[in-house]
mmCIF file of C-alpha atoms in Angstrom:
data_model
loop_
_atom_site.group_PDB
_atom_site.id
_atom_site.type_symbol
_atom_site.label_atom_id
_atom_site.label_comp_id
_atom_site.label_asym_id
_atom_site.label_seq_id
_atom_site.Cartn_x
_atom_site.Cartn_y
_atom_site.Cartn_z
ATOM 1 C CA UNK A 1 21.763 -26.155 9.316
ATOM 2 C CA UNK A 2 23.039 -24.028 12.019
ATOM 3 C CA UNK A 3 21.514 -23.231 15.407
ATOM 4 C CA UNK A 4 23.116 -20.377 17.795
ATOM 5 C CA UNK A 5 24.482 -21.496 20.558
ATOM 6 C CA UNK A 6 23.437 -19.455 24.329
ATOM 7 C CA UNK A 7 24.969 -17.288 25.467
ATOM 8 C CA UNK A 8 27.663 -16.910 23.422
ATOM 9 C CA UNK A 9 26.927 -14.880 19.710
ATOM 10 C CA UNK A 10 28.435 -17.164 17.457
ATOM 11 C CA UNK A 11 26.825 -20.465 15.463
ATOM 12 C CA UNK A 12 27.221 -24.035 16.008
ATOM 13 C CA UNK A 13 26.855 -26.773 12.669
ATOM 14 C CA UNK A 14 23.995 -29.235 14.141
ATOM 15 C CA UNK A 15 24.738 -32.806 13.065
ATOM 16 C CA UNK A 16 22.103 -35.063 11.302
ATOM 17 C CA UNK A 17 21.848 -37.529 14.613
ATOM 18 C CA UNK A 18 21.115 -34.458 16.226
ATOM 19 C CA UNK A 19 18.331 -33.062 14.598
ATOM 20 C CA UNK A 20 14.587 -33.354 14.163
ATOM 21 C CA UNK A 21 13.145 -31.799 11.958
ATOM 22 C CA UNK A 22 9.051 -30.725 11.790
ATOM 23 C CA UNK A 23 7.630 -28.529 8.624
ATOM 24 C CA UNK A 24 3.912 -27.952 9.633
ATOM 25 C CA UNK A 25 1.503 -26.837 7.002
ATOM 26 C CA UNK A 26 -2.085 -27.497 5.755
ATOM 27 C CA UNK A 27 -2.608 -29.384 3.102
ATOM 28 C CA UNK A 28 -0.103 -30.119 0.082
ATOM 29 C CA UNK A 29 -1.952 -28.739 -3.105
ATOM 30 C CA UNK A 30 -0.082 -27.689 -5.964
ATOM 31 C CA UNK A 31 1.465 -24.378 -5.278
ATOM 32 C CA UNK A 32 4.398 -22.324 -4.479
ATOM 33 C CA UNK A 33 5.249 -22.666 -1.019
ATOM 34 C CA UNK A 34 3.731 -26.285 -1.084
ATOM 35 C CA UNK A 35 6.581 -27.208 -3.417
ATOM 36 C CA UNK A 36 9.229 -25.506 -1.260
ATOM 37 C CA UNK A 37 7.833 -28.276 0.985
ATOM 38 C CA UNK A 38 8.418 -30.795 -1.409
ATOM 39 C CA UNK A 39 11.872 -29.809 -1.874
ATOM 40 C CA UNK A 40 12.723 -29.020 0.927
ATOM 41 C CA UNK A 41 12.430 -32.030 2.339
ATOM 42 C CA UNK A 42 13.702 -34.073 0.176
ATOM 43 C CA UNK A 43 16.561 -32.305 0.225
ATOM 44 C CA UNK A 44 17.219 -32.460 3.827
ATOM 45 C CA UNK A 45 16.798 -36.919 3.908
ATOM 46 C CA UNK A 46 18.979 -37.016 1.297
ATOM 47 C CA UNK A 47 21.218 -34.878 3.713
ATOM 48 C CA UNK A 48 21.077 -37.216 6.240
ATOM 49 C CA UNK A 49 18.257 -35.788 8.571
ATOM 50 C CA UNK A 50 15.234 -36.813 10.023
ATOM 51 C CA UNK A 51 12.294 -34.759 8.750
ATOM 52 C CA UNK A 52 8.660 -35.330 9.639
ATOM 53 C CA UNK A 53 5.940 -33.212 7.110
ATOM 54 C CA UNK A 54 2.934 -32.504 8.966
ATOM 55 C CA UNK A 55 -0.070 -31.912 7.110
ATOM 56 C CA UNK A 56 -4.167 -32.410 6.414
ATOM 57 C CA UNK A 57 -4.397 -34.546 3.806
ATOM 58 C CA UNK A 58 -5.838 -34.893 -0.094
ATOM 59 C CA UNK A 59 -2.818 -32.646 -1.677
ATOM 60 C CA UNK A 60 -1.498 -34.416 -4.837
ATOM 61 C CA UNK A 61 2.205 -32.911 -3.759
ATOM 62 C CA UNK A 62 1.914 -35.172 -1.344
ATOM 63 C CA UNK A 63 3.191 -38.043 -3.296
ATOM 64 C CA UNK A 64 5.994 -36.534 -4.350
ATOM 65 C CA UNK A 65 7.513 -36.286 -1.460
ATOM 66 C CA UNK A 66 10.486 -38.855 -0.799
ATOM 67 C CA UNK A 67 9.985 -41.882 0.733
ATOM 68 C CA UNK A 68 12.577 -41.498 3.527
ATOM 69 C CA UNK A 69 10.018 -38.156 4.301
ATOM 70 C CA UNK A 70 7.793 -39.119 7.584
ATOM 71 C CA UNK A 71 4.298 -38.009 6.332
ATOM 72 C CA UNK A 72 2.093 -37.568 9.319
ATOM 73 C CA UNK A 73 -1.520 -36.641 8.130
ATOM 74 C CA UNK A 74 -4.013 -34.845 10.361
ATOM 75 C CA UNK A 75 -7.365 -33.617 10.284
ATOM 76 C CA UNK A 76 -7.699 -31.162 13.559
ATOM 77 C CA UNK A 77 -5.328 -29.160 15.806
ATOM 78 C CA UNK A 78 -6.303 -31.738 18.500
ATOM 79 C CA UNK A 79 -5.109 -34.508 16.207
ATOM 80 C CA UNK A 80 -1.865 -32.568 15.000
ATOM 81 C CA UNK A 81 -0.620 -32.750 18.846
ATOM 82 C CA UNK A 82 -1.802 -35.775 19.768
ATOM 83 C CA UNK A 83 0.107 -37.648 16.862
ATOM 84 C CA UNK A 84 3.334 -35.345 17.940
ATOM 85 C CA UNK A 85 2.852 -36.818 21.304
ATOM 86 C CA UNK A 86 2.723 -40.325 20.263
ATOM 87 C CA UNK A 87 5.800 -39.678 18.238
ATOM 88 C CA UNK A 88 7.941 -38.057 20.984
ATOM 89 C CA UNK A 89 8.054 -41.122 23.062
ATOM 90 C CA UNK A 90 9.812 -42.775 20.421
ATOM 91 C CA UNK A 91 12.742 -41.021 18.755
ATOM 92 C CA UNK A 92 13.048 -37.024 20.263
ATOM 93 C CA UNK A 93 14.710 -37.469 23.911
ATOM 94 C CA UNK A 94 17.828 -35.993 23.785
ATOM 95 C CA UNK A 95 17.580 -34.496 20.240
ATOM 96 C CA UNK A 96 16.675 -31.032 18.717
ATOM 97 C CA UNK A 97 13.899 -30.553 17.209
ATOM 98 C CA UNK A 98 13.642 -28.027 14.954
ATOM 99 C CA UNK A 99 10.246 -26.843 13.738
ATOM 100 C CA UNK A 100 9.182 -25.024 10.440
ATOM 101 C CA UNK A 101 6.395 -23.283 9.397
ATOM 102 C CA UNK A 102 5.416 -21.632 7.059
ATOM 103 C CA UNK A 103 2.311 -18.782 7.015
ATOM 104 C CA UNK A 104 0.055 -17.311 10.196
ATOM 105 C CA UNK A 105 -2.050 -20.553 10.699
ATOM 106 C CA UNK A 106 0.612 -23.069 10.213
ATOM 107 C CA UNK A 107 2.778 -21.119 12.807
ATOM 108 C CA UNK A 108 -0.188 -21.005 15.452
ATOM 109 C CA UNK A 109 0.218 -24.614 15.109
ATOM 110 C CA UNK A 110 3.782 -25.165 15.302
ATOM 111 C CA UNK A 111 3.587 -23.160 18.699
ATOM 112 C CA UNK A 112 1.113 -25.309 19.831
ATOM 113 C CA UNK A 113 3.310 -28.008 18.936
ATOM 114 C CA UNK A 114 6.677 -26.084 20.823
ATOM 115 C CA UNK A 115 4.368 -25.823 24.003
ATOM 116 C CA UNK A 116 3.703 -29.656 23.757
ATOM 117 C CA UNK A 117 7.439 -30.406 23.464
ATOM 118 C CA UNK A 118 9.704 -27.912 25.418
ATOM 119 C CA UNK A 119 9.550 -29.788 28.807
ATOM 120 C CA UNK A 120 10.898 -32.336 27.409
ATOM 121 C CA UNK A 121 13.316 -31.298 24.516
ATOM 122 C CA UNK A 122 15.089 -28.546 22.840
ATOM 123 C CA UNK A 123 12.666 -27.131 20.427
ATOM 124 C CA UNK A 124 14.128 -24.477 18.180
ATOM 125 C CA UNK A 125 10.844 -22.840 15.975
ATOM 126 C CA UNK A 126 11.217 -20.713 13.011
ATOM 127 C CA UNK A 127 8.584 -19.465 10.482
ATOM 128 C CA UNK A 128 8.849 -17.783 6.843
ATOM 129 C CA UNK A 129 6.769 -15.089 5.363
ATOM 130 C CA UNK A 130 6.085 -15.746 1.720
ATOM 131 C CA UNK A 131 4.107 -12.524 0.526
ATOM 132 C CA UNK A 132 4.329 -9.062 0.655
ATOM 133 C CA UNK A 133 0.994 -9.146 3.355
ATOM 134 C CA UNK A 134 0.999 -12.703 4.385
ATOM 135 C CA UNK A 135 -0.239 -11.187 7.757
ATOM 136 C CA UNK A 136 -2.746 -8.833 6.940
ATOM 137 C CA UNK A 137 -4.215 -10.190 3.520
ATOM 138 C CA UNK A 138 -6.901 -8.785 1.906
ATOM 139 C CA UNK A 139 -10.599 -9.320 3.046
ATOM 140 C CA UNK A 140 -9.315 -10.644 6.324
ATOM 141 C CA UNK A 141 -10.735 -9.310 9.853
ATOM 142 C CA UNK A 142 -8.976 -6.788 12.297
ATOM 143 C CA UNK A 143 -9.609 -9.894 14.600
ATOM 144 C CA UNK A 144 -7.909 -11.696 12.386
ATOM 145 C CA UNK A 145 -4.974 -9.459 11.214
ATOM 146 C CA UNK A 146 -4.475 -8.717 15.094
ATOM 147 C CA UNK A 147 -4.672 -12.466 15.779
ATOM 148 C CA UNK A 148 -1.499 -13.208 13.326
ATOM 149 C CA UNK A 149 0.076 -10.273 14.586
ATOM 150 C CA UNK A 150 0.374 -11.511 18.148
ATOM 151 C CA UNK A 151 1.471 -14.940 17.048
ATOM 152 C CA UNK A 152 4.773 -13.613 15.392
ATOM 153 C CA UNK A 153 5.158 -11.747 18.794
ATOM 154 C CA UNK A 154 4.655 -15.226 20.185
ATOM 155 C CA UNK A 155 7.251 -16.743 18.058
ATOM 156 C CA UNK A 156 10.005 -13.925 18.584
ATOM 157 C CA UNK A 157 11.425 -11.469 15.455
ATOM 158 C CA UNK A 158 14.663 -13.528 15.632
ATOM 159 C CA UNK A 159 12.588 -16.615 14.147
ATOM 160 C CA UNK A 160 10.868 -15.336 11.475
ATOM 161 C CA UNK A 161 12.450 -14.854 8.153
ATOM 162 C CA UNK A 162 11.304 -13.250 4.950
ATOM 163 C CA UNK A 163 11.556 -14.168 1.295
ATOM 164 C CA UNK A 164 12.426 -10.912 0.280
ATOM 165 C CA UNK A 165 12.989 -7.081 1.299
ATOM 166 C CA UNK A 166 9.432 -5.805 -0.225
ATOM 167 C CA UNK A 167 7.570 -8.766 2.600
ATOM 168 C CA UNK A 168 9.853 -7.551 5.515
ATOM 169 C CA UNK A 169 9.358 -4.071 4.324
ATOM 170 C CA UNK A 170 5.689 -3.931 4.326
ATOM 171 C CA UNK A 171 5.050 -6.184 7.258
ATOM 172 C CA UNK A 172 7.557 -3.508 9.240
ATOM 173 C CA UNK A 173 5.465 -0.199 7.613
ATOM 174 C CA UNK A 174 1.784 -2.542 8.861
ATOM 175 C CA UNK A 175 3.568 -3.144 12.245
ATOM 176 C CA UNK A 176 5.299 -0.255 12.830
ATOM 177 C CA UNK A 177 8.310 -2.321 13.928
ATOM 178 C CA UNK A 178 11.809 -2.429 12.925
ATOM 179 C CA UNK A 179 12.223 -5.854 11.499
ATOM 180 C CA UNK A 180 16.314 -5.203 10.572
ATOM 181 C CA UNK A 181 16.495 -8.665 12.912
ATOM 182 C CA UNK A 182 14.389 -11.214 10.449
ATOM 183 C CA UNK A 183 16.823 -12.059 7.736
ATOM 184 C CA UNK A 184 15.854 -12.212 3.770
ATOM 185 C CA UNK A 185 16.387 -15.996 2.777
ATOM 186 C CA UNK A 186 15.721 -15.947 -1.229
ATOM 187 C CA UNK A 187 14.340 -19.070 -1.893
ATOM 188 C CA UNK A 188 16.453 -21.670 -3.574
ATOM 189 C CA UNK A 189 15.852 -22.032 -7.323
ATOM 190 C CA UNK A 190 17.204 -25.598 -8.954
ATOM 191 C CA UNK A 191 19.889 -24.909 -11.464
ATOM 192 C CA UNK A 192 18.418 -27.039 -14.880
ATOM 193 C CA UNK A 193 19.837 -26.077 -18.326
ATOM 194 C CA UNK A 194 17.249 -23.674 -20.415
ATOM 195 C CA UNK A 195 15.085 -25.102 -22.878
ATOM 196 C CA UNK A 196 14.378 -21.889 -24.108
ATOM 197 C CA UNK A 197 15.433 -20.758 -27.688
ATOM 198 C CA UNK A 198 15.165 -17.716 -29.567
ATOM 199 C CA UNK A 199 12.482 -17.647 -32.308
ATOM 200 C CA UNK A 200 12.214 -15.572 -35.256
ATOM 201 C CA UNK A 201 8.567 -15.708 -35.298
ATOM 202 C CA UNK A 202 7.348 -12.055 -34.944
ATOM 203 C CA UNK A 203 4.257 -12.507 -32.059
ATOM 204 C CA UNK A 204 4.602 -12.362 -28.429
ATOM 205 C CA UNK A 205 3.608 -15.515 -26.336
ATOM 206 C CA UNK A 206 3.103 -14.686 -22.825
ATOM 207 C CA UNK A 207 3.099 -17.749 -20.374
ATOM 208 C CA UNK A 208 2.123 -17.025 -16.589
ATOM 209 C CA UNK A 209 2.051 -19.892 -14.029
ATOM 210 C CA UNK A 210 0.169 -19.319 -10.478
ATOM 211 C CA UNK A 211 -2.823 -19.966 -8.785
ATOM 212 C CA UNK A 212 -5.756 -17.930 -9.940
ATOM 213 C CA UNK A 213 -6.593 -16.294 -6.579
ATOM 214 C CA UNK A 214 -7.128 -12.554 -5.539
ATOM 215 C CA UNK A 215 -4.051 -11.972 -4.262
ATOM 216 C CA UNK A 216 -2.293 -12.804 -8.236
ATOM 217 C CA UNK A 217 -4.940 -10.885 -9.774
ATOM 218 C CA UNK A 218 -2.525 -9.482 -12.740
ATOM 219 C CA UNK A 219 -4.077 -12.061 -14.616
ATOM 220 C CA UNK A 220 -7.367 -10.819 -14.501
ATOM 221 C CA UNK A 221 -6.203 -8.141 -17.109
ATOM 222 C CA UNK A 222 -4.686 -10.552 -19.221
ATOM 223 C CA UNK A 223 -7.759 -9.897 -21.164
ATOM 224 C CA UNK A 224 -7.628 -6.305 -21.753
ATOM 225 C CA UNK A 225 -4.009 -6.160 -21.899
ATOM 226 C CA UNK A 226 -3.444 -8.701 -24.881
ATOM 227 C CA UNK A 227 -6.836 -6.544 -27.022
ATOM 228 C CA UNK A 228 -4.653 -3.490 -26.354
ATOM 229 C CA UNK A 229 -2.097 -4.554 -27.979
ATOM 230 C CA UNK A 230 -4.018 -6.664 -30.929
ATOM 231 C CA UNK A 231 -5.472 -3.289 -31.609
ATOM 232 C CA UNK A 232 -2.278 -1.841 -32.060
ATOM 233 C CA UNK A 233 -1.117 -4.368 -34.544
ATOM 234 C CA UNK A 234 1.070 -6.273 -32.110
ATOM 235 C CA UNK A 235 0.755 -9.945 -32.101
ATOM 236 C CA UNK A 236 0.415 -11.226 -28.816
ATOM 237 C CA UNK A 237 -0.888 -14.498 -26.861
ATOM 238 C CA UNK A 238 -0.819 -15.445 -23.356
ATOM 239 C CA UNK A 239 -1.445 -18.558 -22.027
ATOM 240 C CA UNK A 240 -2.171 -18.831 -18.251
ATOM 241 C CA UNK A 241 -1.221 -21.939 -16.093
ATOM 242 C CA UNK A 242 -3.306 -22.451 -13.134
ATOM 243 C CA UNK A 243 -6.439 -22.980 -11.068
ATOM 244 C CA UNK A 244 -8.328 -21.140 -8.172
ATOM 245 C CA UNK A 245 -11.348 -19.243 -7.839
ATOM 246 C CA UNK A 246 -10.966 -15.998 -9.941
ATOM 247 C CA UNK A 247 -10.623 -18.954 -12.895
ATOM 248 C CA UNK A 248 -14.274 -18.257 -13.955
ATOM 249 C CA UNK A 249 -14.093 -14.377 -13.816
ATOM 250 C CA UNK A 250 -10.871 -14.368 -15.917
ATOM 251 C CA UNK A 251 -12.621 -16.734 -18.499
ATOM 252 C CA UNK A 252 -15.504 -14.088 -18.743
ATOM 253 C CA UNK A 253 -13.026 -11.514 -19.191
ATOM 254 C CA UNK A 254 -11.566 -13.018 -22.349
ATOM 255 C CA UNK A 255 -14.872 -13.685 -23.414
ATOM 256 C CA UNK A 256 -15.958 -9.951 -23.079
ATOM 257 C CA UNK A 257 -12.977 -9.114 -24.885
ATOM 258 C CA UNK A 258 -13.588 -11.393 -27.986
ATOM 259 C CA UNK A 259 -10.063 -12.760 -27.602
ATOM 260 C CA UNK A 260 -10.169 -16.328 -26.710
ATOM 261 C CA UNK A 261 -8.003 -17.340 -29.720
ATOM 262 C CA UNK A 262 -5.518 -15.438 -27.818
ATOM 263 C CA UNK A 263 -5.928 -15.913 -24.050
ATOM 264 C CA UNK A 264 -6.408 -19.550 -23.077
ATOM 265 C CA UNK A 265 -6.768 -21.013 -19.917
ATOM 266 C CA UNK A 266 -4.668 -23.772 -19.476
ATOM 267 C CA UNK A 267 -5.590 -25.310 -16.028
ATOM 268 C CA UNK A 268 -3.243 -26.431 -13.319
ATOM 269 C CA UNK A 269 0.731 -26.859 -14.459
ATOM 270 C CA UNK A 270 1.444 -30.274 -12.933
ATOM 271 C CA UNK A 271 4.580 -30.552 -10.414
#
């Protein structure tokens, strides 16, 4: 972890005994940037530095966070700061902390929780984008979409970061604001050994994992894709991993389709 050093333009190495760190976020359910969470953190005890996860509780990732991992559950905003207060007292004087977030809400309340701490320590806040209109997502209000906007104004372009060049590039063309500033930080992958191996069994089996929600709707022409091609003679199945609300419309869909020896709906992919 590096934090830049004022005034000068060039980056200092933060030790572990210097650091705080805070990820804010709802709750922990199964999903992607949940398990970036999960990771995450773990990585960073095993690293040697203090991390605190700050979130509502009932996720099952929860658990699987390590044990070295300060889990600090809250049910309100009003609750969030008050347990960051009680904490401070404690451990923060004369360290950094360092506070991550990770979508529009969660960043609200990480700047709640800067305001609550810069008078009395060195708060550094950064937050990630994670989709291509994490900001302005479908169905959501101008209120809203105006609201999010003015909290990454709040937060400053030089602390927010994006996945990838499609998020920065569409948040820049719904902004109208050169975003060249907010780096692209891939997110990590773990490097395992493939279990894959080459078959010589002619059909296709598709496998999709993600949460069954509007904004991953390719799955919701699973259905129509897979009879396209059974009516051309090509073998295919496709099995989709995951649970959400369009889970019931998709199921109709195969049903519609007459191909539910085909398409099957395999529920949520454990961690």
């Amino acid at each position: 972890l590096v934090l830049k050093k004022k005034p000068k333009k060039n980056y200092q190495a933060v030790s572990p005994e210097l650091l705080e760190i805070f990820m804010v976020y709802g709750t922990l359910h199964t999903g992607g940037i949940e398990t970036l969470i999960v990771r995450l953190s773990n990585f960073l005890v095993a690293s040697g530095f203090s991390t605190s996860v700050y979130c509502t509780p009932g996720g099952d990732l929860q658990s699987s966070l390590n044990s070295n991992v300060n889990i600090v559950n809250y049910s309100n905003v009003k609750e969030l700061i008050k347990n960051v207060k009680m904490e401070k007292e404690k451990k923060y004087i004369g360290r950094i902390v360092f506070i991550l977030s990770f979508d529009p809400t969660s960043a609200a309340r990480a700047l709640m929780i800067e305001m609550a701490l810069q008078k009395i320590v060195q708060v550094v806040h950064v937050t990630g984008v994670f989709h291509p209109r994490a900001y302005f997502m479908d169905g959501e209000t101008i209120d809203s979409i105006l609201i999010n906007k003015s909290i990454t104004h709040a937060v400053g372009k030089k602390n927010i970061f994006f996945m990838n060049e499609e998020s920065r590039s569409e948040h820049a063309k719904k902004w109208r604001s050169n975003l060249a500033i907010c780096p692209v930080l891939p997110l990590p992958i773990n490097a395992v050994d493939s279990l894959w191996k080459p078959s010589k069994n002619l059909s296709i089996r598709v496998v999709s994992v993600g949460r069954l929600v509007d904004f991953k709707a390719y799955s919701l022409g699973a259905a129509h894709i897979v009879k396209s091609c059974l009516n051309k003679g090509i073998a295919v199945s496709w099995d989709i991993f995951g649970y959400g609300p369009l889970e019931a419309q998709i199921k109709s869909n195969i049903e519609s389709m007459g191909v539910e020896k085909n398409v099957r709906l395999m529920g949520k992919l454990d961690y």
